[in-house]
C-alpha atoms as a PDB file:
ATOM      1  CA  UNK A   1     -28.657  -2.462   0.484  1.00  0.00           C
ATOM      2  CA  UNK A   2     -28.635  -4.493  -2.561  1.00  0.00           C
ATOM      3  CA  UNK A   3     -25.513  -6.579  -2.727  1.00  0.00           C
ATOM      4  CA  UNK A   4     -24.958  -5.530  -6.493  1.00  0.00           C
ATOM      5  CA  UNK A   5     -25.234  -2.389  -5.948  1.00  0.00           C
ATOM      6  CA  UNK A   6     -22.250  -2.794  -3.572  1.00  0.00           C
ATOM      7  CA  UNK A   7     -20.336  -4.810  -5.823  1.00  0.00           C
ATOM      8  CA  UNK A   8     -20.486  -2.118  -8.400  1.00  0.00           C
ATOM      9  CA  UNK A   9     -19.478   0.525  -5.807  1.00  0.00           C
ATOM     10  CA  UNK A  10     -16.843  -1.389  -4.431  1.00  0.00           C
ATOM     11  CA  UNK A  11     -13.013  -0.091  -4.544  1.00  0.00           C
ATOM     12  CA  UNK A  12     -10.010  -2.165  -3.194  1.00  0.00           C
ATOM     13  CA  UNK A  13      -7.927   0.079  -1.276  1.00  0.00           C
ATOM     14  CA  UNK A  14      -5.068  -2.132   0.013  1.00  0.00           C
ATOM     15  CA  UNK A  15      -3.377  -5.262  -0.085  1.00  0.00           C
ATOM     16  CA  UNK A  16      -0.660  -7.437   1.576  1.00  0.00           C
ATOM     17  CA  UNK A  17       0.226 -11.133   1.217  1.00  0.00           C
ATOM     18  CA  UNK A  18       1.081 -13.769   3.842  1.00  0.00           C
ATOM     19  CA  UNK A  19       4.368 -14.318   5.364  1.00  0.00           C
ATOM     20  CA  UNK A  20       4.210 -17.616   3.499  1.00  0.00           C
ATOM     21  CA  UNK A  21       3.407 -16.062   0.398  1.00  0.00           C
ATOM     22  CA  UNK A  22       0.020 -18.332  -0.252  1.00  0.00           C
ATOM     23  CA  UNK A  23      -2.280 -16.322   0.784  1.00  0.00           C
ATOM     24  CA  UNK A  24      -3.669 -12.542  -0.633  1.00  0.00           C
ATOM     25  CA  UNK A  25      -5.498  -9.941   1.598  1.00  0.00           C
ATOM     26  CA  UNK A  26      -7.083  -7.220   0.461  1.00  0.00           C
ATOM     27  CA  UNK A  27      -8.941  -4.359   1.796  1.00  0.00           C
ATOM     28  CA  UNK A  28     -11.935  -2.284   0.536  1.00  0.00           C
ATOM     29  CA  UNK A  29     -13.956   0.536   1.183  1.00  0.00           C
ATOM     30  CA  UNK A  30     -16.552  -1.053   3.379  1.00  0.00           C
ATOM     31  CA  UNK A  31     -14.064  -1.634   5.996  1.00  0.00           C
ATOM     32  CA  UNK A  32     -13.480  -6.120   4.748  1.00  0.00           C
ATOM     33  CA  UNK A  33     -10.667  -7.757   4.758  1.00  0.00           C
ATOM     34  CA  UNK A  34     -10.924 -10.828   1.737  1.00  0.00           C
ATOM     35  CA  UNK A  35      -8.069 -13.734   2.316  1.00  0.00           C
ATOM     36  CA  UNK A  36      -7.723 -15.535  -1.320  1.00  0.00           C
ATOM     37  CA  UNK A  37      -5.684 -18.643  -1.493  1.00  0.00           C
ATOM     38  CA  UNK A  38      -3.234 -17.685  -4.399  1.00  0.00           C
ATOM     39  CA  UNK A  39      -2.195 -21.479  -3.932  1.00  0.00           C
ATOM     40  CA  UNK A  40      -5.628 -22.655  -5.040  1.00  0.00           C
ATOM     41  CA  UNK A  41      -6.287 -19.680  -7.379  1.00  0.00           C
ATOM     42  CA  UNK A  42      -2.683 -20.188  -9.225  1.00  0.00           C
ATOM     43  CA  UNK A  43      -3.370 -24.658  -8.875  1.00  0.00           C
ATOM     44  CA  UNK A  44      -3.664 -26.271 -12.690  1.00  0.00           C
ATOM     45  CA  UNK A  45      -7.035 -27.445 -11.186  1.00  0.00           C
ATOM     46  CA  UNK A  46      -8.314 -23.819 -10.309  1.00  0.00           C
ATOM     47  CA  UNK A  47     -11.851 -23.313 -10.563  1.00  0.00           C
ATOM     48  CA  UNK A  48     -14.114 -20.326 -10.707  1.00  0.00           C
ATOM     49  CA  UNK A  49     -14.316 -20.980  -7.061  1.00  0.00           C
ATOM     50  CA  UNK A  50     -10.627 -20.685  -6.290  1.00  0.00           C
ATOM     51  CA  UNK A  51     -10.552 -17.019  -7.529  1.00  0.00           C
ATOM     52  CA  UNK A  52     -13.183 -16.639  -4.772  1.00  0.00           C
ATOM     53  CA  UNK A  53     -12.327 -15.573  -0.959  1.00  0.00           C
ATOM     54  CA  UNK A  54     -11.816 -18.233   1.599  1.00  0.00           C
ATOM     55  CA  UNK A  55     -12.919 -15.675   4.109  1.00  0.00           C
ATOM     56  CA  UNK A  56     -14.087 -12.264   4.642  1.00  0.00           C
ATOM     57  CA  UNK A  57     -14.984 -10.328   7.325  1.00  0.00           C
ATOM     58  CA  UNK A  58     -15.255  -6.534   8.405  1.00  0.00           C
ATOM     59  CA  UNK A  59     -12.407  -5.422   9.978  1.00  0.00           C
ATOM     60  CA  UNK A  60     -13.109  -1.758  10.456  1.00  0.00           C
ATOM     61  CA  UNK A  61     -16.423   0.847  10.148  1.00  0.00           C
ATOM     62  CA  UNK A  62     -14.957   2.848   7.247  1.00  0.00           C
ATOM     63  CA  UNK A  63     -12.329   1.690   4.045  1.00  0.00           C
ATOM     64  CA  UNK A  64      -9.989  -0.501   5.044  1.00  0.00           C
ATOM     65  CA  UNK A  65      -7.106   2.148   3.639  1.00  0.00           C
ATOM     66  CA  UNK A  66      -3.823   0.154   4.601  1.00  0.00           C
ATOM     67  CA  UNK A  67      -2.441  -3.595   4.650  1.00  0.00           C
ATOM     68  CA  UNK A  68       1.036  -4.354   5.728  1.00  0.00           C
ATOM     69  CA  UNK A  69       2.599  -8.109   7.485  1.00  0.00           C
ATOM     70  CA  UNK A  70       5.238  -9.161   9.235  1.00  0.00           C
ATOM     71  CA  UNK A  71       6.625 -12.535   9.603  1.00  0.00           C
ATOM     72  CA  UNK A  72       3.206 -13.416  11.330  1.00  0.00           C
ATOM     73  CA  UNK A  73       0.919 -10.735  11.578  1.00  0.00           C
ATOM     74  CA  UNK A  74      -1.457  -8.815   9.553  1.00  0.00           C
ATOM     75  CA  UNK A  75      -1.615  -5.187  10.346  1.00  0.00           C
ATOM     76  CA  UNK A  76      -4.709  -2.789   9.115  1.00  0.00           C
ATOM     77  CA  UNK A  77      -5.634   0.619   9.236  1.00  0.00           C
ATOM     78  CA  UNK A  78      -8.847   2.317   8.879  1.00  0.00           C
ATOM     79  CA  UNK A  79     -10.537   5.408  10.218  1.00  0.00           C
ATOM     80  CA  UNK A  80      -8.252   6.383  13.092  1.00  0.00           C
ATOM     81  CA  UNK A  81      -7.209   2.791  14.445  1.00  0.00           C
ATOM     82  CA  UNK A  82      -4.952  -0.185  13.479  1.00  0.00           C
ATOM     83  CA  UNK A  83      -5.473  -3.721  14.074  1.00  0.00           C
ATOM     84  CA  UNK A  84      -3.430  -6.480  14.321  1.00  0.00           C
ATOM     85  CA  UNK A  85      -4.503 -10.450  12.878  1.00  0.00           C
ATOM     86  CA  UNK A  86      -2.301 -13.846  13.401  1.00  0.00           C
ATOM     87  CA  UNK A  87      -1.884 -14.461  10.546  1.00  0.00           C
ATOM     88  CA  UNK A  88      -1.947 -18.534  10.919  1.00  0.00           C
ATOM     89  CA  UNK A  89      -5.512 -17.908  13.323  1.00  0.00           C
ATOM     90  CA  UNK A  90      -6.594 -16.417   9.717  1.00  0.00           C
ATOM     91  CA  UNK A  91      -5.684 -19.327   7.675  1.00  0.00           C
ATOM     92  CA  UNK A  92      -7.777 -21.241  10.238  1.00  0.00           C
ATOM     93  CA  UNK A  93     -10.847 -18.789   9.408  1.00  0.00           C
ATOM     94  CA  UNK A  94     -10.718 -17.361  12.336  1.00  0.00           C
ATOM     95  CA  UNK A  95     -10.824 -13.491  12.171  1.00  0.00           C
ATOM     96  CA  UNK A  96     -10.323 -11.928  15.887  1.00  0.00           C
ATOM     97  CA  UNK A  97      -8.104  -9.182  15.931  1.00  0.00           C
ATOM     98  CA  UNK A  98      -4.901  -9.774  18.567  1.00  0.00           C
ATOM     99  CA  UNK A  99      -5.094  -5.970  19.379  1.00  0.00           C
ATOM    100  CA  UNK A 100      -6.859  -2.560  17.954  1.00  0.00           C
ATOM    101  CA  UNK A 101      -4.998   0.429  18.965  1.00  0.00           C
ATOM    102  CA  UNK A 102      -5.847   4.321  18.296  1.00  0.00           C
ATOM    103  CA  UNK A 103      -2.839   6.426  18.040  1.00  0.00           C
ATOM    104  CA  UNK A 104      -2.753   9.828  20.521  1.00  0.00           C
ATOM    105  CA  UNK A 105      -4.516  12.201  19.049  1.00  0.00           C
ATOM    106  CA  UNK A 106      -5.010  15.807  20.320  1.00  0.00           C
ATOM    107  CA  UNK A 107      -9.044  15.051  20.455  1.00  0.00           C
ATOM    108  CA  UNK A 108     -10.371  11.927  21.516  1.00  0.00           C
ATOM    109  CA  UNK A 109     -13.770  13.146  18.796  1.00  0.00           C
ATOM    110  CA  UNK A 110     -10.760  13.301  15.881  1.00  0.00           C
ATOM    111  CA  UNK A 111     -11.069   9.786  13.791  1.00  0.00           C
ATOM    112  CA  UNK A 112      -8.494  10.508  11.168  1.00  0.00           C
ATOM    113  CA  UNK A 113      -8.090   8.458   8.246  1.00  0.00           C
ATOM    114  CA  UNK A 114      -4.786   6.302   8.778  1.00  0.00           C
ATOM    115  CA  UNK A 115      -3.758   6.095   4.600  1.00  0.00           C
ATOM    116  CA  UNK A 116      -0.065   4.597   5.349  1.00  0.00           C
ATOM    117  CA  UNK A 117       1.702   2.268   7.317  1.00  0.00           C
ATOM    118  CA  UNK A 118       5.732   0.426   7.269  1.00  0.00           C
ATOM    119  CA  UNK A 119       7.606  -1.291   9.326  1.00  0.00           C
ATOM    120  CA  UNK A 120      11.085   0.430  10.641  1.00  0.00           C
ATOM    121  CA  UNK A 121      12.981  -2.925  10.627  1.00  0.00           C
ATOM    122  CA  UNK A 122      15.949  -1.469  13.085  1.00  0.00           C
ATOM    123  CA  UNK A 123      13.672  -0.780  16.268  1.00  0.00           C
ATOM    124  CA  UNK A 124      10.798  -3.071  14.712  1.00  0.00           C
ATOM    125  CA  UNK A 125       8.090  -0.156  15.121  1.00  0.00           C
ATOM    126  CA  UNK A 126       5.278   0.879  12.778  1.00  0.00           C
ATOM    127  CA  UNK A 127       5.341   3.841  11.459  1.00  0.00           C
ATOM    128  CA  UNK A 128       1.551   5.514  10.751  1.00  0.00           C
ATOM    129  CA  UNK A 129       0.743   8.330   8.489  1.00  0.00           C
ATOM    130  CA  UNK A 130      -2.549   9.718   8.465  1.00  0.00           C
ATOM    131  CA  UNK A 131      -5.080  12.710   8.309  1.00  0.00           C
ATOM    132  CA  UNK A 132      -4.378  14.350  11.171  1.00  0.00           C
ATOM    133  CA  UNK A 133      -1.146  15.430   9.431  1.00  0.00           C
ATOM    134  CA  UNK A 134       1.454  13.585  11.850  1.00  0.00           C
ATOM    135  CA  UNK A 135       3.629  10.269  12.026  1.00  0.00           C
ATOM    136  CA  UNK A 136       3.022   8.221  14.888  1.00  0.00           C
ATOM    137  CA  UNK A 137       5.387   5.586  15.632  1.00  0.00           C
ATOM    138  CA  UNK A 138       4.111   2.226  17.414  1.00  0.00           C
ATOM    139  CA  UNK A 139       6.833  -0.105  19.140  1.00  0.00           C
ATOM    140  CA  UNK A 140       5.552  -3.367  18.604  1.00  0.00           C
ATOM    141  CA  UNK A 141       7.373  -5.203  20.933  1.00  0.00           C
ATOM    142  CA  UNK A 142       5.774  -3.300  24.140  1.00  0.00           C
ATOM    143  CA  UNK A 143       2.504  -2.006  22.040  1.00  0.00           C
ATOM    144  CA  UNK A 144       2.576   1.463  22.709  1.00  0.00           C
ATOM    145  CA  UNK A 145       3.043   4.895  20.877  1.00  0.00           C
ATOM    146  CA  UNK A 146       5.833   5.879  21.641  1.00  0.00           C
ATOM    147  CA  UNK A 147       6.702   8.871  19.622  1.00  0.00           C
ATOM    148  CA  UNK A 148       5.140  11.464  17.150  1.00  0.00           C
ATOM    149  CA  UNK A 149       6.747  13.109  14.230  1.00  0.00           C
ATOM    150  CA  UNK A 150       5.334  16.861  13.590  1.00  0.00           C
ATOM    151  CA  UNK A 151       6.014  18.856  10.716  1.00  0.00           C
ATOM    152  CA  UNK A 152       3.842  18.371   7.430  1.00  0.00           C
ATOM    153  CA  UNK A 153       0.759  21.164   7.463  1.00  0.00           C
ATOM    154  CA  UNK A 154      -1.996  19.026   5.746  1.00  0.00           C
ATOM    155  CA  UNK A 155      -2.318  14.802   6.052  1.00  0.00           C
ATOM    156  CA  UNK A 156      -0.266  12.189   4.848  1.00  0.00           C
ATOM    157  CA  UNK A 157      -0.415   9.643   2.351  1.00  0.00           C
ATOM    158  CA  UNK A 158       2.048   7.951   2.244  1.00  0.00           C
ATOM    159  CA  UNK A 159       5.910   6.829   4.054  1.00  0.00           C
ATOM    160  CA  UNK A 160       8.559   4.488   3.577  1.00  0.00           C
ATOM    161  CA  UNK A 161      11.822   3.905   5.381  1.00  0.00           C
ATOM    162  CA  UNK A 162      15.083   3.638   3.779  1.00  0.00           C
ATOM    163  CA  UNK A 163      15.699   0.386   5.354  1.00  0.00           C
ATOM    164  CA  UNK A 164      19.955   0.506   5.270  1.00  0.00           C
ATOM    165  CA  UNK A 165      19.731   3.989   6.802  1.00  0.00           C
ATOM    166  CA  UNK A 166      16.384   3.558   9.136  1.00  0.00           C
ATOM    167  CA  UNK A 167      15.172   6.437   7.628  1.00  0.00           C
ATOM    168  CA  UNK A 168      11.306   7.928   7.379  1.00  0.00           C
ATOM    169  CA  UNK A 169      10.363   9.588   4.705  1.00  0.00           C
ATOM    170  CA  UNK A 170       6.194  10.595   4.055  1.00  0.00           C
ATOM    171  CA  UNK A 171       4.345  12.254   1.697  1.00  0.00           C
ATOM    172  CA  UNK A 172       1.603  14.274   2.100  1.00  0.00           C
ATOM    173  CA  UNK A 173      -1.480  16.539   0.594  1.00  0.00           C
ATOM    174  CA  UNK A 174       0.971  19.503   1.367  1.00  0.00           C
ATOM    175  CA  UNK A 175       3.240  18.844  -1.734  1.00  0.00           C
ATOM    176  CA  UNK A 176       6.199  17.515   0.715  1.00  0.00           C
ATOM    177  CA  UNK A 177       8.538  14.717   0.676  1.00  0.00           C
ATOM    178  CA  UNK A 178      10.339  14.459   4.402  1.00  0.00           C
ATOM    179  CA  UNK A 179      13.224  12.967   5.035  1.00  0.00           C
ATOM    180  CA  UNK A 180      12.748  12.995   9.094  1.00  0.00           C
ATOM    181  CA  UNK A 181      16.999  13.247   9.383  1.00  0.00           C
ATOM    182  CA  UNK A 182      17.294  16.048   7.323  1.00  0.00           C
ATOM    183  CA  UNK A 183      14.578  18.322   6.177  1.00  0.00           C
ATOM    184  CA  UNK A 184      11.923  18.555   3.432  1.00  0.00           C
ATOM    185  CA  UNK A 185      12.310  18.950  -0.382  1.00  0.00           C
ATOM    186  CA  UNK A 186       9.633  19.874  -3.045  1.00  0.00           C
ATOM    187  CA  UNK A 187       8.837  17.448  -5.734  1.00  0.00           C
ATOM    188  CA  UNK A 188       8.666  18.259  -9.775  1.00  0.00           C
ATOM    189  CA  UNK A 189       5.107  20.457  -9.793  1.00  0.00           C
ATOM    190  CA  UNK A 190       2.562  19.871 -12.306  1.00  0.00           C
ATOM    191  CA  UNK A 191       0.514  22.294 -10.891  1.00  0.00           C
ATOM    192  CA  UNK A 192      -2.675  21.808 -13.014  1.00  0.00           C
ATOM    193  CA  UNK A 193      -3.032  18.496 -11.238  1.00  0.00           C
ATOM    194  CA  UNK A 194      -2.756  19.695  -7.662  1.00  0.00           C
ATOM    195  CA  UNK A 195       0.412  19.369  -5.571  1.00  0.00           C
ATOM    196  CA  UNK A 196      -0.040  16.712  -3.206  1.00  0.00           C
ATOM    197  CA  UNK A 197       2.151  13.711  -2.627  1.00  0.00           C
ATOM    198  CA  UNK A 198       0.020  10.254  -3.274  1.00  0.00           C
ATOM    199  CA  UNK A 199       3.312   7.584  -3.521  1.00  0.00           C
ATOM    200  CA  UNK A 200       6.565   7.315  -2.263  1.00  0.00           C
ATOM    201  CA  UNK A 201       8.890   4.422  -2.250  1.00  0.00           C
ATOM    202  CA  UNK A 202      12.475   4.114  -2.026  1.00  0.00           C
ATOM    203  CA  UNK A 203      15.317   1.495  -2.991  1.00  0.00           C
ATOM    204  CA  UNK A 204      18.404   2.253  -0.985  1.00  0.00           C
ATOM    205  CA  UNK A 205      19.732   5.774  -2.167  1.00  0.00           C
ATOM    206  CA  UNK A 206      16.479   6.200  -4.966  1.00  0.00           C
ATOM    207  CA  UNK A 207      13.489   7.454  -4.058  1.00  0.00           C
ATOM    208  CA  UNK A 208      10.084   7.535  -6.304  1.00  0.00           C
ATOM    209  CA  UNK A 209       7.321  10.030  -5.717  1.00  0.00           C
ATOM    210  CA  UNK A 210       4.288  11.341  -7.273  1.00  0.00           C
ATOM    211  CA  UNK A 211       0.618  12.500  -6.951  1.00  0.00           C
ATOM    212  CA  UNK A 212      -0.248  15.914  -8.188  1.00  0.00           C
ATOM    213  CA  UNK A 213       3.272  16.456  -9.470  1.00  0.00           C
ATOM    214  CA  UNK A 214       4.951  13.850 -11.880  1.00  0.00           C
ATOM    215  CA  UNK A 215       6.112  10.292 -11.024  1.00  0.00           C
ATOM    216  CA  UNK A 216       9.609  11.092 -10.748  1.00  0.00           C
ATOM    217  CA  UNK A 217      12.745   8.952  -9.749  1.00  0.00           C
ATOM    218  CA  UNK A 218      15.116  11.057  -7.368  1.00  0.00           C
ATOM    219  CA  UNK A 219      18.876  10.206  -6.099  1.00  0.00           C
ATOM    220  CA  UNK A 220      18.735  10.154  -2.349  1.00  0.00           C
ATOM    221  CA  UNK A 221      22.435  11.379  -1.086  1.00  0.00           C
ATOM    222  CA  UNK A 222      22.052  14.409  -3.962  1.00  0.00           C
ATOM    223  CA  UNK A 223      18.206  15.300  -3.225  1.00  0.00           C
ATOM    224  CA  UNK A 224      17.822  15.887  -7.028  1.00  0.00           C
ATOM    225  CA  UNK A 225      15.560  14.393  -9.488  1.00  0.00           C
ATOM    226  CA  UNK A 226      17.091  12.055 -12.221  1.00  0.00           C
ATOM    227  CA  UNK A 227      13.839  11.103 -14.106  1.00  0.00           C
ATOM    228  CA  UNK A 228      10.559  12.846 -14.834  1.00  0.00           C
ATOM    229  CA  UNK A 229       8.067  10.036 -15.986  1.00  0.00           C
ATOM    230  CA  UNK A 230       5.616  11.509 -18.620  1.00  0.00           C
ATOM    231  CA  UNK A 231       2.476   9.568 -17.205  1.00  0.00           C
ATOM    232  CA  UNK A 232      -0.578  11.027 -16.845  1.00  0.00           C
ATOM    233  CA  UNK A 233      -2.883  11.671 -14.127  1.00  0.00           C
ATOM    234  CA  UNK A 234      -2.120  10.496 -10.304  1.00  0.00           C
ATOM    235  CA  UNK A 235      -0.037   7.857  -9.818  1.00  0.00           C
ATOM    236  CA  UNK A 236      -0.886   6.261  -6.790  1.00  0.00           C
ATOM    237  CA  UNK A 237       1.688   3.865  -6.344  1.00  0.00           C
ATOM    238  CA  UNK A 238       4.745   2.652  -7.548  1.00  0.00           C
ATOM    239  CA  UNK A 239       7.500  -0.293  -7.059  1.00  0.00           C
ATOM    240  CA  UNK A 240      10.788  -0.501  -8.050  1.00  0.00           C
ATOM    241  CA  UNK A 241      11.164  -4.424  -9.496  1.00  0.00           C
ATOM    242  CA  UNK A 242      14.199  -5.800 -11.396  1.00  0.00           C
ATOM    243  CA  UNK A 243      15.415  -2.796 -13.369  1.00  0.00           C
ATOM    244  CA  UNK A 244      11.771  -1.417 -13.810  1.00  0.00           C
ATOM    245  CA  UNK A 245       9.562   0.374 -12.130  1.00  0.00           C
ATOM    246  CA  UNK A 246       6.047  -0.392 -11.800  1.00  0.00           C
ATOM    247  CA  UNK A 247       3.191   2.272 -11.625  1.00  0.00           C
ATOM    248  CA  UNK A 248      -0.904   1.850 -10.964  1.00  0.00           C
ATOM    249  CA  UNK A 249      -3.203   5.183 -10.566  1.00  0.00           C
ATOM    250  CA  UNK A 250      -5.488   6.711 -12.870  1.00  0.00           C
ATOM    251  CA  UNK A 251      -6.027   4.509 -16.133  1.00  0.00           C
ATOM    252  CA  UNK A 252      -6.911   0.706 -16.452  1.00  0.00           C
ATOM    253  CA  UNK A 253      -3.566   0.006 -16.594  1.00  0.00           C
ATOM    254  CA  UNK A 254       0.020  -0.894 -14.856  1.00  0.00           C
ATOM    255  CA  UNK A 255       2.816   1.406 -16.463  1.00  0.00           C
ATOM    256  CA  UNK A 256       6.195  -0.185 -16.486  1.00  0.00           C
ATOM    257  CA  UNK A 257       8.705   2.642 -16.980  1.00  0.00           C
ATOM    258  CA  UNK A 258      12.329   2.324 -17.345  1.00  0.00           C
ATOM    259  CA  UNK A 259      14.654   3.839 -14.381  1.00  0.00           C
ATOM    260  CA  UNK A 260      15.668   6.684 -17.488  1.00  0.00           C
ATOM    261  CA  UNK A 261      11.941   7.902 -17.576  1.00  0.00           C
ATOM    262  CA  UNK A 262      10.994   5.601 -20.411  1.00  0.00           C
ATOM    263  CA  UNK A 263       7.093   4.311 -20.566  1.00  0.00           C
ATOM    264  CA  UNK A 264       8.230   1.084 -21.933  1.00  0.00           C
ATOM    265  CA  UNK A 265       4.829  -0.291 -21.718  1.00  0.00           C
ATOM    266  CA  UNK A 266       1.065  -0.166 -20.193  1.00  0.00           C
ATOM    267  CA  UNK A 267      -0.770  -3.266 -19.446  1.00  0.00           C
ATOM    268  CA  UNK A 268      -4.256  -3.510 -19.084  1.00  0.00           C
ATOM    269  CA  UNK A 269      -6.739  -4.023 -16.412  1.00  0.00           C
ATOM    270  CA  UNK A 270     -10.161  -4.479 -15.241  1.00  0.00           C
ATOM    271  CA  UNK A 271     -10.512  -1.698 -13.019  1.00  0.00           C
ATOM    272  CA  UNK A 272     -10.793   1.629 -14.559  1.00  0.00           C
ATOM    273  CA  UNK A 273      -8.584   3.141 -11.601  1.00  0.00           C
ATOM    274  CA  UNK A 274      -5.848   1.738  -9.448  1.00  0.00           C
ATOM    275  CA  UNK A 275      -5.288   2.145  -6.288  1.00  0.00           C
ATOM    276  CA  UNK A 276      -2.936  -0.331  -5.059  1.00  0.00           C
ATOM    277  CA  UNK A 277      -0.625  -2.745  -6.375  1.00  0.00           C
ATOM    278  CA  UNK A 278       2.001  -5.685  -4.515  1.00  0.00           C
ATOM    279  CA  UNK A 279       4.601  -7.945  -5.680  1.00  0.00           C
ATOM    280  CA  UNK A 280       4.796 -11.348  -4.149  1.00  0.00           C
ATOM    281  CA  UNK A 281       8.039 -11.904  -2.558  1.00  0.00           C
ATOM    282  CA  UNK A 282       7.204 -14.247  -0.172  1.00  0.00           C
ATOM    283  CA  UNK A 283       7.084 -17.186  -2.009  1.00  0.00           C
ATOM    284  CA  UNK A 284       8.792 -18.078  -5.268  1.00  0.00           C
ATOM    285  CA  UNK A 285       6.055 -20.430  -6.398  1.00  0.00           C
ATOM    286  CA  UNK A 286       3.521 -17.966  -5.884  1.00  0.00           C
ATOM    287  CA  UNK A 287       5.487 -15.170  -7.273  1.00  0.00           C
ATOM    288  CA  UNK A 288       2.471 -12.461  -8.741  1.00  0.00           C
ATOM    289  CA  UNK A 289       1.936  -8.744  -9.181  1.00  0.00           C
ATOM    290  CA  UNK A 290      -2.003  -7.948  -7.815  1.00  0.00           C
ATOM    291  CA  UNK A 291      -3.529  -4.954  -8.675  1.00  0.00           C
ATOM    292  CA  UNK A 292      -6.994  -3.254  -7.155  1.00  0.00           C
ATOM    293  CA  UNK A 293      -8.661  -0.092  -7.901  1.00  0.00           C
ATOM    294  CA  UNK A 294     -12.347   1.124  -8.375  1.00  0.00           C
ATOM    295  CA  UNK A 295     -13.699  -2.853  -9.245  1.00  0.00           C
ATOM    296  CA  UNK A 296     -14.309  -5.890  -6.862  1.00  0.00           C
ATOM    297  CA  UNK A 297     -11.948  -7.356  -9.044  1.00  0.00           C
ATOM    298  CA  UNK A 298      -8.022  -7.772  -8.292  1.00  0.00           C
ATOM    299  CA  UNK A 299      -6.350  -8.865 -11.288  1.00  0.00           C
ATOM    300  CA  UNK A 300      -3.274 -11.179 -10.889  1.00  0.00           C
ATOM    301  CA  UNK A 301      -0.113 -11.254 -13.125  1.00  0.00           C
ATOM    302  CA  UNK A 302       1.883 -14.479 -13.420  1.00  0.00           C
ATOM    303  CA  UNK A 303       3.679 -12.797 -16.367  1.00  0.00           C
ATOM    304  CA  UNK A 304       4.299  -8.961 -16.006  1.00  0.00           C
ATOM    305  CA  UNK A 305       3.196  -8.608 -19.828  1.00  0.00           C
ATOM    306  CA  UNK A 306      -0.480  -9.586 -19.323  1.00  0.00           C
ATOM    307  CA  UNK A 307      -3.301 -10.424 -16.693  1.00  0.00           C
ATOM    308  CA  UNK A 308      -3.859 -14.131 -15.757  1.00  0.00           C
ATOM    309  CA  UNK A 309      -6.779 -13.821 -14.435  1.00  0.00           C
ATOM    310  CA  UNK A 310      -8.840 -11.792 -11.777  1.00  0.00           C
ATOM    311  CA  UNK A 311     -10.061 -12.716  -7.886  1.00  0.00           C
ATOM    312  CA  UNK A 312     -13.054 -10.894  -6.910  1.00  0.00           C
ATOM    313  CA  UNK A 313     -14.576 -10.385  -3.854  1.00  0.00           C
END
C-alpha cells in the first residue's frame, strides 16, 4: 500500500505520556504505537526531526483504541486484548510487550473492540470497557481477571473512577452513565444526534459526559446536571483543567468552556476531527496539552491559547 495513502488515512486514536513526563505515545488506527521525545521536540534546538518519532512499532492487528501508564508501564488496548510495555525497555527502543492478555469473553471467536481503560488506584486493577458491552476488571498485581461488571445493553466507550470514592462509572452506545454503587442515570438527550455516551470524566463529586446528548457538567452526590454546554456535534473527550474544562470531538478545534456552560473559546487545529486529547502532568517542564484526531498530525500546546507546533507520525 502506498505509504501516502496511509498517511492521509491515518487517525490517532489514543495517547498517554511517560511516567517521567518526556516522552508522548500515541496510538492509531493501524494498530502503532509512536514514542516522541517531547524533551527534544519542546528543546530551543528542536529540529524538524525532533517532532518526528523515536520509535514505532505495531502493537496490535486493528486501531490501537486506548493508551493509559502507570508509574512504569504502558498499557494498550486494541481489538479484544491489552498489552502491557516497560516503559524504560521503550525508551531503550526496545518494543516487547511484558504481557498480552484477552479478557473472558463468552466466545473465544468474539474479538471485541476494547475503547476504554483506567486504573482503580485503591485495589490497583484496570478497569476495561469494551464492545462486548461489559467491564472487566484486571488485578495487576497477580495478572488475572478477576471480576466482570454486567449491566449496560450495547458496548462501552468510555469509564472513569472517582478516585476518593473508588468508584466506576462507564458510558456506553446505550445512552447510560453507571455509577457501579448505585444505579444508572440518563444524560441531557439531543436526540437528533443519537444517544450514546462517547466521554466521561469526573473530578471528585463532578462528573462530565457527552456523545449523542450534550457535553454536560453534572454534580455527583445530587445526580443532576448543573451545565448544558451548547457545543456542537460529538464531543469525544473532555478534561477538567484549572477552572476550565477542555473539549476535542467533531471540529478542528479544542473548546475551552467555563464550569457555568460558557464556550469561552475554540482553538484551532490541524486535524479536522478529534479524537483524543491529554494534559501533561507528569512533568512540569514538559507541561503540554496534545491533541489527535483524523490527521497523522498531533498538535502540541505549550500555551492553551494556540498550537506550538505539531508531531507527526
Amino acid at each position: 500500500i502506498n505509504p501516502i495513502w496511509l498517511l492521509l488515512h491515518m487517525s490517532v486514536f489514543s495517547q498517554s505520556f511517560s511516567p517521567c513526563g518526556r516522552f508522548l505515545a500515541a496510538g492509531n488506527n493501524y494498530g502503532e504505537i509512536a514514542l516522541f521525545s517531547l524533551s527534544a521536540a519542546l528543546s530551543p534546538d528542536a529540529t524538524a526531526l525532533s517532532q518526528k518519532p523515536v520509535l514505532t512499532f505495531t502493537a496490535h492487528d486493528g486501531p490501537v483504541f486506548s493508551l493509559l501508564s502507570n508509574d512504569s508501564q504502558l498499557f494498550s488496548a486494541g481489538n479484544g486484548e491489552i498489552s502491557c510495555w516497560s516503559w524504560s525497555e521503550l525508551v531503550k527502543k526496545n518494543a516487547k510487550p511484558l504481557w498480552t492478555k484477552r479478557p473472558n469473553y463468552k466466545s473465544s471467536l468474539e474479538i471485541p473492540e476494547i475503547n476504554a481503560m483506567i486504573i482503580n488506584p485503591r485495589d490497583n486493577s484496570l478497569v476495561v470497557g469494551g464492545g462486548d458491552n461489559n467491564i472487566h476488571i484486571l488485578d495487576l498485581e497477580h495478572g488475572v481477571f478477576k471480576s466482570v461488571l454486567q449491566g449496560h445493553s450495547d458496548y462501552i466507550h468510555c469509564v472513569s473512577v472517582r478516585e476518593r470514592e473508588a468508584e466506576i462509572l462507564s458510558g456506553g452506545e446505550d445512552g447510560a452513565v453507571r455509577m457501579w454503587e448505585f444505579g444508572v442515570f440518563q444524560s441531557c438527550a439531543r436526540p437528533q444526534y443519537g444517544k450514546w455516551i462517547s466521554c466521561l470524566t469526573t473530578d471528585s463529586d463532578w462528573m462530565l459526559c457527552g456523545g449523542g446528548p450534550s457535553l454536560s457538567l453534572w454534580h455527583l452526590r445530587s445526580l443532576s446536571p448543573t451545565s448544558v454546554f451548547p457545543l456542537a456535534g460529538c464531543q469525544r473527550q473532555a478534561a477538567f483543567y484549572q477552572d476550565m474544562i477542555l473539549a476535542v470531538g467533531e471540529g478542528p478545534f479544542v473548546s475551552h468552556c467555563l464550569l457555568g456552560g460558557e464556550v469561552k473559546a475554540q482553538i484551532p487545529c490541524t486535524p479536522q476531527s478529534l479524537n483524543t486529547l491529554q494534559i501533561n502532568a507528569n512533568s512540569t517542564e514538559h507541561r503540554v496539552l496534545t491533541v489527535g484526531g483524523s490527521s497523522d498530525h498531533i498538535d502540541v500546546f505549550t500555551n492553551l491559547s494556540y498550537k506550538t507546533f505539531s508531531l507527526s507520525f
